[in-house]
XYZ file of C-alpha atoms in Angstrom:
185
model
C -101.941 1.618 107.312
C -101.588 -2.030 108.170
C -101.793 -4.727 105.530
C -105.029 -6.115 107.023
C -106.683 -2.671 106.897
C -105.589 -2.212 103.298
C -107.011 -5.623 102.367
C -110.372 -4.707 103.931
C -110.346 -1.406 102.050
C -109.761 -3.269 98.772
C -112.680 -5.594 99.506
C -114.954 -2.591 100.077
C -113.714 -0.988 96.850
C -114.397 -4.116 94.813
C -117.887 -4.410 96.290
C -118.568 -0.716 95.598
C -117.258 -0.900 92.016
C -119.329 -3.935 91.145
C -122.414 -1.882 92.007
C -121.698 0.531 89.155
C -122.625 -2.032 86.523
C -125.532 -3.683 88.317
C -127.981 -0.975 87.310
C -126.839 -0.970 83.695
C -129.930 -0.249 81.631
C -131.218 -2.083 78.582
C -129.739 0.548 76.288
C -126.207 -0.154 77.466
C -126.749 -3.904 77.438
C -127.944 -3.621 73.841
C -124.825 -1.624 72.986
C -122.590 -4.262 74.580
C -124.436 -6.904 72.573
C -123.799 -4.848 69.401
C -120.074 -4.767 70.216
C -120.097 -8.520 70.716
C -121.838 -9.097 67.383
C -119.435 -6.752 65.558
C -116.438 -8.542 67.028
C -117.864 -11.971 66.128
C -118.378 -10.759 62.552
C -114.794 -9.489 62.486
C -113.421 -12.799 63.745
C -115.591 -14.698 61.257
C -114.240 -12.467 58.479
C -110.679 -13.236 59.519
C -111.430 -16.985 59.582
C -113.141 -17.005 56.189
C -110.884 -14.585 54.273
C -107.692 -15.187 56.264
C -104.981 -12.860 54.929
C -107.287 -11.277 52.340
C -109.509 -9.665 54.991
C -109.586 -5.929 54.148
C -107.798 -3.736 56.670
C -110.314 -0.824 56.366
C -113.161 -3.156 57.414
C -111.146 -4.258 60.447
C -110.411 -0.642 61.378
C -114.094 0.314 61.030
C -115.147 -2.566 63.315
C -112.469 -1.588 65.830
C -113.460 2.087 65.678
C -117.176 1.431 66.149
C -116.509 -0.907 69.084
C -114.208 1.641 70.730
C -116.713 4.460 70.199
C -119.553 2.464 71.776
C -117.425 1.456 74.780
C -116.230 5.023 75.356
C -119.823 6.262 75.153
C -120.986 3.701 77.727
C -118.174 4.585 80.148
C -118.713 8.320 79.616
C -122.413 8.044 80.497
C -121.743 5.913 83.586
C -119.087 8.382 84.818
C -121.307 11.398 84.120
C -124.184 9.782 86.032
C -121.922 9.075 89.026
C -120.622 12.647 89.096
C -124.112 14.133 88.780
C -125.456 11.972 91.637
C -122.524 12.505 94.028
C -121.936 16.205 93.371
C -125.559 17.425 93.340
C -125.147 21.111 94.203
C -124.110 24.006 92.002
C -120.787 25.384 93.185
C -121.516 28.973 92.082
C -124.700 29.056 94.183
C -123.183 27.444 97.260
C -120.024 29.564 97.372
C -122.211 32.690 97.434
C -124.021 31.330 100.507
C -120.864 30.480 102.444
C -118.622 33.375 101.415
C -114.834 33.333 101.761
C -113.341 29.978 102.831
C -110.861 29.593 105.689
C -108.774 27.139 103.660
C -108.784 26.096 100.031
C -106.693 23.285 98.560
C -106.600 20.709 95.780
C -106.458 16.993 96.401
C -106.680 13.749 94.454
C -109.994 11.941 94.151
C -109.951 8.181 94.525
C -113.641 7.240 94.415
C -116.818 9.003 93.409
C -119.910 6.970 94.130
C -119.226 3.501 92.807
C -116.437 4.348 90.357
C -112.733 4.741 90.854
C -111.597 8.209 89.761
C -107.865 7.744 90.252
C -105.888 10.623 88.751
C -108.603 13.291 88.869
C -108.348 16.292 91.161
C -110.967 18.098 93.158
C -110.864 21.275 95.192
C -111.894 21.554 98.831
C -113.188 24.723 100.422
C -113.091 24.600 104.211
C -115.471 26.857 106.154
C -116.092 27.140 109.884
C -119.238 25.000 109.735
C -119.020 23.201 106.379
C -116.792 21.719 103.737
C -117.406 22.033 99.998
C -115.859 19.468 97.675
C -115.830 20.891 94.151
C -115.455 18.962 90.917
C -116.143 20.803 87.697
C -119.069 23.172 88.283
C -120.687 20.972 90.930
C -120.004 20.371 94.595
C -120.860 18.213 97.568
C -121.600 19.947 100.872
C -120.414 18.239 104.049
C -121.963 19.899 107.086
C -121.684 17.274 109.818
C -118.548 15.708 111.334
C -120.142 12.253 111.233
C -119.970 12.454 107.417
C -116.146 12.627 107.485
C -113.837 9.667 108.035
C -110.037 10.128 107.886
C -107.595 7.237 108.054
C -103.958 6.811 107.167
C -102.759 5.323 103.896
C -99.283 4.282 102.783
C -98.081 7.751 101.725
C -100.745 10.060 103.116
C -104.346 9.944 104.271
C -107.641 8.818 102.817
C -110.646 10.963 103.611
C -114.119 9.540 103.031
C -117.167 11.749 102.780
C -120.564 10.065 103.105
C -123.730 12.084 102.948
C -127.022 10.290 102.354
C -126.312 8.047 99.344
C -123.367 10.168 98.167
C -119.798 8.963 98.559
C -116.459 10.608 97.760
C -113.001 9.435 98.817
C -109.965 11.681 98.438
C -106.253 11.283 99.047
C -104.768 14.004 101.265
C -101.305 14.928 102.459
C -100.563 15.430 106.170
C -101.274 19.178 106.262
C -104.601 18.822 104.449
C -105.637 15.972 106.742
C -104.924 18.123 109.821
C -107.120 20.930 108.437
C -110.003 18.493 107.888
C -109.491 16.925 111.351
C -109.732 20.359 112.984
C -112.982 21.001 111.096
C -114.427 17.646 112.121
C -113.641 18.386 115.790
C -115.358 21.806 115.632
C -118.628 20.616 114.119
């Protein structure tokens, strides 16, 4: 992958990631406002009481803020996974039967969020590809929905179907298996 290509890929990733927080509902905005107010109260307490500010109060403010932030991120991630992996894996694997190839790979993006460090499983069939994460899957049944390009230490594979988007990181052998499938379809 050339430096220019990598720079363009980063621009696309930044644009995609900024879309995750554009449709943030009023509930989450209210929660962020609550975190802001809690933190302002904590800072005001430190300014007024200085060294006499009680440590348990500080820890409670910190804990509540962390809990609210984790809840917001959890709901955004769960929504992205539900939208981009819409099918039930148990149902779909019964339809397709035994796969020709099955392997694990690293996910990079799911929808508009970066999922670096999470793994997914790919089931390669003669006429389709199932990308499984948890109990859900995305079905890729057309070669135009697959885009493979080289990265620094392997290959990126993008899957676009309707409004769904998944990008995975593959090694050379896995990329060859997917390329053979995309030529057959």
